[in-house]
CSV table of C-alpha atoms and ligand atoms in Angstrom, one decimal:
chain,number,residue,atom,x,y,z
A,116,MET,CA,-14.7,-3.8,7.9
A,117,LYS,CA,-15.1,-2.6,4.5
A,118,PRO,CA,-15.9,1.1,4.4
A,119,THR,CA,-19.3,2.1,3.2
A,120,GLN,CA,-18.5,6.0,3.9
A,121,PRO,CA,-15.9,8.2,4.5
A,122,ALA,CA,-14.5,8.1,7.8
A,123,PRO,CA,-13.1,10.5,10.6
A,124,LEU,CA,-9.5,10.0,11.0
A,125,LEU,CA,-7.7,11.0,14.4
A,126,ILE,CA,-3.7,11.7,13.7
A,127,VAL,CA,-1.6,11.3,17.0
A,128,ILE,CA,1.7,13.0,17.2
A,129,ALA,CA,3.7,10.8,20.2
A,130,SER,CA,6.4,12.2,22.0
A,131,TYR,CA,8.5,10.0,24.2
A,132,ASP,CA,9.3,11.3,27.4
A,133,ALA,CA,11.3,8.7,29.2
A,134,ASN,CA,11.8,10.1,32.7
A,135,GLY,CA,8.0,11.6,32.6
A,136,ASN,CA,9.0,15.1,34.0
A,137,GLY,CA,6.9,16.8,31.1
A,138,ILE,CA,10.4,18.6,29.8
A,139,ASN,CA,12.5,17.4,26.7
A,140,ASP,CA,15.8,16.4,28.0
A,141,TYR,CA,17.7,16.1,25.2
A,142,ASP,CA,21.0,17.9,25.5
A,143,PRO,CA,22.7,18.6,22.3
A,144,ALA,CA,25.9,18.6,24.6
A,145,HIS,CA,25.4,15.0,25.8
A,146,PRO,CA,23.2,13.2,23.0
A,147,GLU,CA,24.7,10.0,24.5
A,148,LEU,CA,22.2,10.2,27.3
A,149,VAL,CA,19.4,9.4,25.2
A,150,THR,CA,20.8,6.1,23.9
A,151,ASP,CA,22.6,5.0,27.3
A,152,LYS,CA,20.6,2.2,28.5
A,153,THR,CA,21.8,3.0,32.0
A,154,SER,CA,20.6,6.8,31.5
A,155,PRO,CA,17.5,8.1,33.3
A,156,ILE,CA,16.3,9.6,29.9
A,157,TYR,CA,17.1,6.5,27.8
A,158,GLY,CA,14.8,6.6,24.9
A,159,GLU,CA,13.7,10.3,25.4
A,160,GLN,CA,12.5,11.5,22.0
A,161,TRP,CA,10.0,14.2,21.2
A,162,ALA,CA,8.2,15.1,17.9
A,163,LEU,CA,9.4,17.9,15.6
A,164,THR,CA,6.2,17.8,13.9
A,165,LYS,CA,3.3,20.2,14.8
A,166,PRO,CA,-0.1,19.7,14.0
A,167,GLU,CA,-0.1,22.9,11.8
A,168,ASP,CA,3.0,21.1,9.9
A,169,CYS,CA,0.7,18.2,9.0
A,170,TYR,CA,-3.0,19.3,8.5
A,171,GLU,CA,-2.3,20.3,5.3
A,172,THR,CA,-0.6,17.1,4.1
A,173,PHE,CA,-3.3,15.1,5.4
A,174,PHE,CA,-6.5,17.0,5.3
A,175,GLY,CA,-5.8,19.7,2.6
A,176,GLU,CA,-9.0,20.3,0.5
A,177,ASN,CA,-7.3,21.9,-2.4
A,178,SER,CA,-3.6,20.2,-2.3
A,179,TYR,CA,-2.2,16.5,-3.0
A,180,SER,CA,-3.5,15.4,0.3
A,181,MET,CA,-4.2,12.3,1.5
A,182,LEU,CA,-8.0,13.3,1.8
A,183,ASN,CA,-7.9,14.1,-2.1
A,184,TYR,CA,-5.8,10.8,-2.6
A,185,TYR,CA,-8.6,8.7,-1.5
A,186,LYS,CA,-11.0,10.9,-3.2
A,187,GLU,CA,-9.5,10.4,-6.6
A,188,MET,CA,-9.2,6.9,-6.2
A,189,THR,CA,-12.6,6.2,-4.9
A,190,ASN,CA,-14.5,8.6,-7.3
A,191,ASN,CA,-15.8,10.1,-4.0
A,192,LYS,CA,-16.8,7.4,-2.3
A,193,PHE,CA,-14.6,7.2,0.5
A,194,TRP,CA,-11.8,9.5,2.3
A,195,PHE,CA,-10.5,10.2,5.7
A,196,TYR,CA,-11.6,13.7,7.3
A,197,PRO,CA,-10.5,15.2,10.3
A,198,VAL,CA,-12.1,13.7,13.4
A,199,HIS,CA,-13.8,16.5,15.7
A,200,ILE,CA,-12.0,17.0,18.7
A,201,ASP,CA,-14.6,17.0,21.5
A,202,HIS,CA,-12.2,18.5,24.1
A,203,PRO,CA,-9.4,20.5,22.3
A,204,GLN,CA,-5.8,20.6,24.0
A,205,LYS,CA,-5.8,24.5,23.6
A,206,GLU,CA,-8.1,27.3,22.3
A,207,GLY,CA,-7.7,27.2,18.4
A,208,ALA,CA,-6.6,23.9,18.0
A,209,LEU,CA,-6.9,22.1,14.5
A,210,GLU,CA,-9.7,19.4,14.3
A,211,GLY,CA,-8.1,15.6,13.7
A,212,ILE,CA,-5.3,15.9,15.3
A,213,LEU,CA,-3.7,15.3,19.0
A,214,GLU,CA,-0.2,15.9,20.5
A,215,ILE,CA,0.6,13.3,23.1
A,216,THR,CA,3.5,12.9,25.4
A,217,VAL,CA,3.7,9.7,27.2
A,218,PRO,CA,6.0,9.0,30.1
A,219,ILE,CA,7.9,5.9,28.3
A,220,PRO,CA,10.8,5.2,26.2
A,221,HIS,CA,10.5,5.1,22.6
A,222,PRO,CA,9.7,1.4,21.8
A,223,ALA,CA,13.0,1.1,19.9
A,224,ALA,CA,14.5,1.8,23.0
A,225,MET,CA,12.3,0.1,25.2
A,226,ARG,CA,12.6,-3.0,23.5
A,227,ASN,CA,16.4,-3.3,24.9
A,228,LEU,CA,15.0,-3.4,28.4
A,229,GLU,CA,14.5,-6.5,30.7
A,230,GLY,CA,11.0,-7.9,30.3
A,231,TYR,CA,10.9,-6.3,26.7
A,232,ASP,CA,11.1,-7.5,23.0
A,233,ASN,CA,10.0,-5.9,20.2
A,234,ARG,CA,6.4,-6.8,20.0
A,235,ILE,CA,6.1,-6.2,23.6
A,236,ALA,CA,7.4,-2.6,23.6
A,237,ALA,CA,5.6,-1.7,20.2
A,238,GLN,CA,2.3,-3.0,22.1
A,239,LYS,CA,2.7,-1.0,25.1
A,240,ALA,CA,3.9,1.9,23.4
A,241,ILE,CA,0.7,2.0,21.1
A,242,ALA,CA,-1.7,1.2,24.1
A,243,THR,CA,-0.4,4.0,26.0
A,244,ILE,CA,-0.6,6.2,23.3
A,245,VAL,CA,-4.2,5.4,22.4
A,246,LYS,CA,-5.1,5.7,26.3
A,247,ALA,CA,-3.7,9.5,26.5
A,248,CYS,CA,-6.0,10.2,23.8
A,249,ASP,CA,-9.2,9.3,25.9
A,250,PRO,CA,-9.8,12.7,27.4
A,251,TYR,CA,-10.2,14.7,24.1
A,252,VAL,CA,-12.3,12.3,21.8
A,253,ASP,CA,-15.9,10.8,23.1
A,254,PHE,CA,-14.8,7.8,21.2
A,255,ALA,CA,-18.0,5.8,22.1
A,256,LYS,CA,-20.1,8.0,19.8
A,257,TYR,CA,-18.3,6.4,16.8
A,258,ASP,CA,-19.2,2.9,17.5
A,259,LEU,CA,-22.1,3.1,15.1
A,260,ASN,CA,-23.1,-0.5,15.3
A,261,GLY,CA,-22.8,-0.4,18.8
A,262,ASP,CA,-20.9,-3.5,18.9
A,263,GLY,CA,-18.4,-2.0,21.9
A,264,ILE,CA,-15.4,-1.6,19.3
A,265,VAL,CA,-14.6,1.4,17.2
A,266,THR,CA,-13.4,-0.2,14.1
A,267,PRO,CA,-11.1,1.7,11.5
A,268,ASP,CA,-14.1,2.0,9.1
A,269,GLU,CA,-16.0,4.1,12.1
A,270,LEU,CA,-12.8,5.9,13.1
A,271,ALA,CA,-9.3,5.7,12.0
A,272,ILE,CA,-6.3,6.3,14.2
A,273,ILE,CA,-2.6,7.0,12.8
A,274,ILE,CA,0.2,7.6,15.1
A,275,LEU,CA,3.2,9.8,13.9
A,276,ASN,CA,5.8,8.3,16.2
A,277,ALA,CA,8.6,11.1,17.1
A,278,GLY,CA,11.5,10.0,14.9
A,279,TYR,CA,12.2,8.8,11.5
A,280,ASP,CA,10.1,6.0,9.8
A,281,ASN,CA,12.4,3.2,8.9
A,282,ALA,CA,11.2,2.1,5.7
A,283,SER,CA,11.8,5.4,4.1
A,284,THR,CA,14.8,6.6,5.8
A,285,LYS,CA,18.7,6.4,5.2
A,286,PRO,CA,20.3,5.5,8.5
A,287,ASP,CA,23.3,6.6,9.7
A,288,LEU,CA,25.3,3.7,9.6
A,289,ALA,CA,28.3,5.3,11.3
A,290,PHE,CA,26.4,5.9,14.5
A,291,SER,CA,25.0,2.2,14.7
A,292,LYS,CA,24.6,-0.9,13.2
A,293,VAL,CA,21.3,-1.7,14.9
A,294,ARG,CA,18.4,-1.5,13.0
A,295,GLU,CA,15.7,1.2,14.1
A,296,GLU,CA,18.4,2.7,16.8
A,297,ASN,CA,20.5,4.7,13.8
A,298,GLY,CA,17.9,7.4,12.7
A,299,PRO,CA,20.1,10.2,10.9
A,300,LEU,CA,19.5,12.9,14.0
A,301,PRO,CA,21.5,12.5,17.1
A,302,SER,CA,18.3,13.6,19.0
A,303,HIS,CA,16.1,11.3,16.8
A,304,ARG,CA,18.1,7.9,16.7
A,305,TYR,CA,15.1,5.6,17.2
A,306,MET,CA,12.9,4.6,14.4
A,307,VAL,CA,9.4,2.5,13.8
A,308,HIS,CA,8.5,0.5,10.9
A,309,GLY,CA,5.5,1.8,9.3
A,310,THR,CA,2.7,-0.9,10.5
A,311,SER,CA,-0.6,-1.7,10.8
A,312,GLN,CA,-1.4,-3.1,14.3
A,313,PRO,CA,-3.7,-4.6,16.5
A,314,THR,CA,-4.2,-3.1,19.9
A,315,ASP,CA,-6.7,-3.6,22.9
A,316,VAL,CA,-7.2,-0.3,24.8
A,317,THR,CA,-10.7,0.5,26.6
A,318,MET,CA,-11.9,3.9,26.3
A,319,ARG,CA,-14.3,6.1,28.2
A,320,GLY,CA,-18.2,4.9,27.4
A,321,ASP,CA,-16.7,1.2,27.5
A,322,VAL,CA,-15.7,1.0,23.7
A,323,LYS,CA,-12.5,-0.6,22.5
A,324,ILE,CA,-9.9,0.6,20.1
A,325,VAL,CA,-8.7,-2.4,18.5
A,326,LYS,CA,-6.5,-1.6,15.5
A,327,ILE,CA,-4.3,1.6,14.4
A,328,SER,CA,-1.7,2.6,12.1
A,329,ASN,CA,1.7,3.3,13.3
A,330,VAL,CA,4.3,5.5,11.4
A,331,GLY,CA,7.4,7.8,12.1
A,332,GLU,CA,6.8,11.4,11.7
A,333,LEU,CA,9.7,12.0,9.4
A,334,THR,CA,11.5,10.6,6.3
A,335,SER,CA,14.6,11.1,4.6
A,336,TYR,CA,12.7,13.6,2.2
A,337,GLY,CA,11.3,15.8,5.1
A,338,PRO,CA,8.2,15.4,7.1
A,339,MET,CA,6.2,12.1,6.6
A,340,SER,CA,4.3,12.2,3.5
A,341,ILE,CA,1.0,10.4,2.5
A,342,GLY,CA,2.2,7.3,0.6
A,343,THR,CA,3.1,5.3,3.9
A,344,PRO,CA,0.0,6.4,5.9
A,345,ALA,CA,-2.3,6.1,3.0
A,346,HIS,CA,-0.8,2.6,2.6
A,347,GLU,CA,-1.1,1.8,6.6
A,348,LEU,CA,-4.7,3.0,6.8
A,349,ALA,CA,-6.0,0.8,3.7
A,350,HIS,CA,-4.6,-2.0,5.9
A,351,ASN,CA,-6.9,-1.0,8.4
A,352,LEU,CA,-9.6,-1.4,5.9
A,353,GLY,CA,-8.7,-4.7,5.2
A,354,ALA,CA,-6.3,-4.3,2.1
A,355,GLN,CA,-3.3,-6.6,2.0
A,356,ASP,CA,0.2,-6.2,1.1
A,357,MET,CA,1.1,-6.8,-2.6
A,358,TYR,CA,5.3,-7.6,-2.1
A,359,SER,CA,6.9,-10.9,-1.1
A,360,ARG,CA,5.9,-10.9,2.4
A,361,PHE,CA,7.3,-14.0,4.7
A,362,THR,CA,9.6,-14.8,2.3
A,363,HIS,CA,12.7,-16.1,3.7
A,364,PRO,CA,16.1,-13.8,2.4
A,365,HIS,CA,17.6,-16.7,1.1
A,366,GLU,CA,14.2,-17.8,-0.7
A,367,ARG,CA,14.3,-14.6,-2.3
A,368,VAL,CA,13.2,-14.7,-6.2
A,369,PRO,CA,15.3,-12.0,-8.1
A,370,GLY,CA,12.4,-10.5,-10.4
A,371,TRP,CA,9.7,-11.9,-8.7
A,372,PRO,CA,6.7,-10.2,-10.7
A,373,ILE,CA,4.9,-8.2,-8.0
A,374,PRO,CA,2.6,-5.1,-8.9
A,375,ALA,CA,5.4,-2.7,-7.6
A,376,ASN,CA,4.7,0.8,-8.9
A,377,LEU,CA,1.1,0.0,-9.8
A,378,SER,CA,-0.3,-0.8,-6.4
A,379,LEU,CA,-0.3,1.3,-3.0
A,380,MET,CA,0.2,-2.0,-1.3
A,381,SER,CA,3.2,-3.0,-3.2
A,382,ARG,CA,5.9,0.0,-3.7
A,383,GLY,CA,3.3,2.4,-5.0
A,384,ASN,CA,3.4,3.9,-1.7
A,385,LYS,CA,6.9,5.4,-2.6
A,386,MET,CA,6.3,7.3,-5.7
A,387,GLU,CA,7.7,10.9,-5.5
A,388,GLY,CA,8.9,10.3,-2.0
A,389,GLY,CA,5.2,9.2,-1.0
A,390,SER,CA,3.9,12.6,-2.2
A,391,ARG,CA,2.2,10.8,-5.4
A,392,PRO,CA,1.1,7.4,-4.2
A,393,ALA,CA,-0.1,5.4,-6.6
A,394,TYR,CA,-4.0,3.8,-6.7
A,395,ILE,CA,-4.3,0.6,-5.0
A,396,ASP,CA,-4.6,-2.1,-7.6
A,397,PRO,CA,-7.8,-2.9,-9.3
A,398,TYR,CA,-8.2,-6.4,-7.3
A,399,GLN,CA,-8.3,-4.4,-4.1
A,400,ARG,CA,-10.2,-1.7,-5.4
A,401,VAL,CA,-13.1,-3.9,-6.1
A,402,TYR,CA,-12.4,-5.8,-3.1
A,403,LEU,CA,-12.7,-2.8,-0.8
A,404,GLY,CA,-15.8,-1.5,-2.6
A,405,PHE,CA,-13.9,1.5,-3.9
A,406,SER,CA,-14.4,0.6,-7.8
A,407,GLU,CA,-17.1,-1.7,-10.0
A,408,GLU,CA,-16.5,-4.5,-12.0
A,409,GLU,CA,-18.0,-4.5,-15.5
A,410,LEU,CA,-18.3,-8.1,-16.8
A,411,ALA,CA,-16.9,-9.1,-20.4
A,412,GLU,CA,-18.3,-12.3,-21.2
A,413,GLU,CA,-18.7,-11.6,-25.0
A,414,ASP,CA,-15.8,-11.2,-27.1
A,415,GLY,CA,-16.1,-7.6,-29.0
A,416,ILE,CA,-15.5,-3.9,-27.9
A,417,TYR,CA,-15.3,-2.3,-24.8
A,418,THR,CA,-14.7,1.1,-23.3
A,419,LEU,CA,-12.4,1.5,-20.4
A,420,TYR,CA,-12.3,4.7,-18.4
A,421,SER,CA,-9.4,6.5,-16.6
A,422,THR,CA,-9.7,7.1,-12.8
A,423,ARG,CA,-10.0,10.9,-13.1
A,424,SER,CA,-12.8,10.6,-15.8
A,425,GLY,CA,-15.1,9.9,-12.9
A,426,LYS,CA,-16.2,6.5,-14.7
A,427,TYR,CA,-13.6,4.1,-14.1
A,428,LYS,CA,-14.6,0.6,-13.7
A,429,VAL,CA,-12.5,-2.5,-13.7
A,430,LEU,CA,-12.9,-4.8,-17.0
A,431,LYS,CA,-13.4,-8.2,-15.9
A,432,ILE,CA,-12.6,-10.8,-18.9
A,433,THR,CA,-13.6,-14.4,-18.1
A,434,THR,CA,-11.9,-17.5,-19.0
A,435,PRO,CA,-13.0,-21.0,-19.1
A,436,ASP,CA,-11.5,-21.7,-15.8
A,437,PRO,CA,-14.0,-19.8,-13.6
A,438,LYS,CA,-11.4,-19.2,-11.0
A,439,GLU,CA,-9.2,-17.4,-13.1
A,440,TYR,CA,-10.1,-13.9,-15.2
A,441,PHE,CA,-8.2,-10.9,-16.6
A,442,TYR,CA,-8.7,-7.5,-15.5
A,443,ALA,CA,-8.2,-4.3,-18.0
A,444,GLU,CA,-7.9,-0.9,-16.6
A,445,VAL,CA,-7.0,2.2,-17.7
A,446,ARG,CA,-4.2,3.9,-15.5
A,447,LEU,CA,-2.7,7.5,-16.6
A,448,LYS,CA,0.0,9.4,-15.5
A,449,ASP,CA,-1.9,12.2,-14.3
A,450,GLY,CA,-3.3,13.4,-10.7
A,451,PHE,CA,-1.8,11.6,-7.9
A,452,GLU,CA,-0.8,8.7,-10.7
A,453,SER,CA,1.7,11.7,-12.4
A,454,ALA,CA,4.8,9.8,-11.2
A,455,LEU,CA,3.5,6.2,-11.8
A,456,THR,CA,6.4,5.5,-13.7
A,457,PRO,CA,9.6,7.4,-14.7
A,458,GLY,CA,9.9,9.3,-18.0
A,459,ASP,CA,7.4,10.9,-19.7
A,460,SER,CA,5.2,8.1,-21.2
A,461,LYS,CA,1.5,9.0,-20.9
A,462,GLY,CA,-0.2,5.8,-19.4
A,463,GLY,CA,-2.7,3.4,-20.9
A,464,VAL,CA,-4.0,0.1,-20.3
A,465,ILE,CA,-2.7,-2.4,-18.1
A,466,PHE,CA,-3.6,-6.1,-17.7
A,467,TRP,CA,-3.6,-8.0,-14.5
A,468,HIS,CA,-4.2,-12.1,-14.5
A,469,ILE,CA,-6.2,-12.8,-11.3
A,470,ASP,CA,-6.5,-16.5,-10.1
A,471,ASP,CA,-9.0,-16.8,-7.2
A,472,ASP,CA,-7.6,-20.4,-6.5
A,473,ILE,CA,-4.5,-18.6,-5.3
A,474,ASN,CA,-6.4,-15.6,-3.5
A,475,ASP,CA,-8.6,-18.1,-1.8
A,476,GLU,CA,-5.8,-19.7,-0.1
A,477,TRP,CA,-3.4,-16.8,0.4
A,478,PHE,CA,-5.0,-13.4,0.1
A,479,LEU,CA,-6.1,-12.9,3.2
A,480,LYS,CA,-2.6,-14.2,4.6
A,481,ALA,CA,-1.1,-11.4,2.7
A,482,GLN,CA,1.1,-13.7,0.4
A,483,CYS,CA,-1.1,-13.9,-2.8
A,484,VAL,CA,1.9,-12.2,-4.9
A,485,SER,CA,4.6,-13.8,-2.4
A,486,SER,CA,7.6,-15.5,-3.7
A,487,ASN,CA,7.6,-17.4,-0.5
A,488,ARG,CA,7.7,-21.5,-0.5
A,489,PRO,CA,5.0,-22.6,2.0
A,490,ASN,CA,5.6,-26.6,1.1
A,491,GLY,CA,8.9,-26.2,-0.4
A,492,GLN,CA,7.1,-25.0,-3.4
A,493,HIS,CA,6.1,-21.5,-4.9
A,494,HIS,CA,3.0,-20.6,-6.1
A,495,ASP,CA,1.8,-18.2,-8.8
A,496,LEU,CA,0.5,-14.7,-8.2
A,497,GLY,CA,-3.0,-14.7,-7.6
A,498,ASN,CA,-2.8,-10.9,-8.6
A,499,ALA,CA,-0.3,-11.2,-11.6
A,500,VAL,CA,0.2,-7.8,-13.4
A,501,HIS,CA,1.1,-8.5,-17.0
A,502,VAL,CA,3.2,-5.3,-18.4
A,503,ARG,CA,5.1,-4.7,-21.2
A,504,ASN,CA,9.1,-4.1,-21.3
A,505,MET,CA,9.4,-5.7,-18.1
A,506,PHE,CA,10.1,-9.3,-18.6
A,507,PRO,CA,12.7,-10.7,-20.8
A,508,LYS,CA,11.9,-11.9,-24.2
A,509,VAL,CA,12.4,-15.2,-25.1
A,510,VAL,CA,13.2,-15.0,-28.7
A,511,GLY,CA,13.1,-17.7,-31.8
A,512,PRO,CA,15.7,-18.5,-34.3
A,513,ASP,CA,15.4,-15.3,-36.5
A,514,GLY,CA,15.2,-13.1,-33.1
A,515,GLU,CA,11.2,-13.0,-33.2
A,516,MET,CA,9.7,-12.7,-30.0
A,517,ILE,CA,7.9,-15.7,-29.0
A,518,LYS,CA,7.1,-15.0,-25.1
A,519,TYR,CA,8.0,-13.7,-22.3
A,520,GLY,CA,10.1,-15.2,-19.3
A,521,PRO,CA,8.5,-15.9,-15.7
A,522,HIS,CA,10.2,-13.3,-13.9
A,523,PHE,CA,10.7,-9.4,-14.6
A,524,THR,CA,14.3,-8.7,-15.7
A,525,LEU,CA,16.4,-7.7,-13.0
A,526,GLU,CA,16.5,-3.7,-13.6
A,527,ARG,CA,15.9,-2.0,-10.3
A,528,GLU,CA,14.0,0.8,-11.5
A,529,PHE,CA,10.3,0.3,-13.0
A,530,CYS,CA,10.3,0.8,-16.4
A,531,GLU,CA,9.1,3.8,-18.2
A,532,ASP,CA,6.5,2.6,-20.3
A,533,PRO,CA,4.6,-0.8,-19.0
A,534,PHE,CA,1.5,0.4,-20.7
A,535,TYR,CA,-0.8,-0.7,-23.9
A,536,TYR,CA,-1.9,2.0,-26.3
A,537,LYS,CA,-2.4,2.6,-30.0
A,538,SER,CA,0.5,3.8,-31.5
A,539,ASP,CA,2.7,3.4,-34.9
A,540,ASP,CA,4.4,0.6,-33.3
A,541,PRO,CA,2.3,-2.4,-33.2
A,542,GLU,CA,4.0,-3.9,-30.3
A,543,THR,CA,2.3,-1.2,-27.8
A,544,SER,CA,-1.2,-1.9,-28.9
A,545,LEU,CA,-1.5,-5.7,-29.0
A,546,TYR,CA,-1.7,-7.7,-25.6
A,547,ASP,CA,-1.8,-11.5,-25.7
A,548,SER,CA,-1.9,-13.4,-22.5
A,549,SER,CA,0.0,-16.7,-24.3
A,550,ALA,CA,3.2,-14.2,-23.8
A,551,PHE,CA,2.7,-14.3,-20.3
A,552,CYS,CA,3.2,-17.3,-17.7
A,553,GLY,CA,2.5,-18.1,-14.2
A,554,ALA,CA,5.6,-16.9,-11.9
A,555,ALA,CA,5.8,-20.9,-10.3
A,556,SER,CA,4.0,-23.1,-12.6
A,557,PHE,CA,5.3,-21.4,-16.1
A,558,SER,CA,2.1,-21.8,-17.7
A,559,TYR,CA,1.2,-19.9,-20.3
A,560,SER,CA,-2.1,-17.8,-20.6
A,561,LEU,CA,-4.1,-19.8,-17.6
A,562,ASN,CA,-2.2,-21.1,-14.3
A,563,SER,CA,-4.4,-24.1,-15.1
A,564,PHE,CA,-6.6,-25.4,-17.6
A,565,PRO,CA,-9.7,-27.2,-17.6
A,566,ALA,CA,-9.8,-30.7,-18.8
A,567,ASP,CA,-11.5,-29.9,-22.2
A,568,VAL,CA,-9.6,-26.6,-22.6
A,569,PRO,CA,-6.5,-26.9,-25.2
A,570,TYR,CA,-3.2,-25.3,-24.2
A,571,THR,CA,-3.6,-23.1,-27.1
A,572,TRP,CA,-6.3,-21.0,-25.6
A,573,LYS,CA,-5.3,-17.5,-25.3
A,574,LEU,CA,-6.7,-13.7,-24.7
A,575,THR,CA,-5.8,-11.3,-27.3
A,576,VAL,CA,-6.6,-7.6,-26.9
A,577,GLU,CA,-6.2,-4.9,-29.4
A,578,VAL,CA,-6.2,-1.5,-27.7
A,579,LEU,CA,-8.1,1.0,-30.1
A,580,ASP,CA,-7.2,4.1,-28.8
A,581,GLU,CA,-3.9,6.5,-27.5
A,582,PRO,CA,-3.8,7.1,-23.9
A,583,GLY,CA,-6.4,9.1,-22.9
A,584,ASP,CA,-9.6,9.2,-20.5
A,585,GLU,CA,-11.7,7.0,-22.6
A,586,MET,CA,-10.0,3.8,-24.2
A,587,ARG,CA,-11.8,1.2,-26.0
A,588,ILE,CA,-10.4,-2.3,-26.4
A,589,LYS,CA,-11.0,-5.3,-28.8
A,590,ILE,CA,-11.4,-8.8,-27.0
A,591,THR,CA,-10.9,-12.0,-28.6
A,592,ARG,CA,-10.7,-15.2,-27.0
A,593,GLY,CA,-10.1,-18.8,-27.9
A,594,ALA,CA,-7.8,-21.4,-28.8
A,595,THR,CA,-5.7,-21.0,-32.0
A,596,LYS,CA,-6.2,-24.2,-34.7
A,597,ALA,CA,-3.0,-26.0,-34.8
B,771,ZN,ZN1,1.8,-3.3,4.4
């Protein structure tokens, strides 16, 4: 499923016509009729978005569009372009976008009807919408490998559901306490959660659609921005969530050090209301084939390049444990990442500690950075970010910093300056792995040390340049003499 070339994308703007009469029956004088289960128009909800409203957001050539987001992040290896509409709905219709109206209630209403629950309602809504697209696009020709399945790397589909997207909307709690039934407009109470969903719909030419992305058309900030769609579509390509998935609320660990702003798959989809999403973390940029790795097996000086230089690479710094290594990359606050952190820091080098013992077990289960407790125990993060100014400092008797604690301090905001770079302050240029520990193991530098490796082994890196497109770093590995 890993993308090897740019993929066509179909955007489906979906309206719910509960009684199937082809007319939007919402009546401002009787808003209760769309939320009253006994009403014939229960769950009626029509989209406010028009194709011309979202074309530029997704496909604009000269704007901060989703097309340009993927082009920038992948150095022109991959992006989503508008699929050709073979049989347009009207003359002069835009490419890549369909307006579909289905004769069913919105899934957040449908789930309350007899015989339905959340899962069944979502599946039915999605399958109905996908099938309704069949007359307009010749899906069979996108099954490039002829396996009878149009996979998301051959043709991606995202549904913009009429109404709000739950994850980026301030609900109207005065109306209802029930999640996903309290959208802020009386005509648009029903919300969906942005998801990447399996489906199973057979189209003309006997090909199947098996996976789609599903989001609301609106957010509290206005029309759906690109952050959440970019996140959900990355899932379709094989990317995994980088936040605490499947962690029970009572097991949540405050400050669990997820990649947060530094990955689209964590909280990076939300930057600037989703209009300036962060790139995917380097582990998954390599995993998806978007970026190359350079191997640093020898100590010495290496040059890192920013994404927008066109020469971005992830530097893989090996350790005595073949399953553990460090990644170094440049993240500058420019282009799509201009809102990567608050404040006016410039960016710099970010270090990551990768543990493939963890990832082999947890990555494909979307839990490699999760704070869940599968056997009553936490595990370390397989994709752990090592940033400055986010972890509490453990200090010595004279107040000198010795090391960091295992979890982020509890400030809600991401810190302004998590980066490493050369400056007048020596602290900003020196990365030392022995200051960082595993969130579960509390083991410093490495999560596990091979038998012949002393616990004093560490990686130190001096960043030799100020924030910029090219940044040199000097790597030193080894045990300090006792
Ligand atoms: Zn996700």
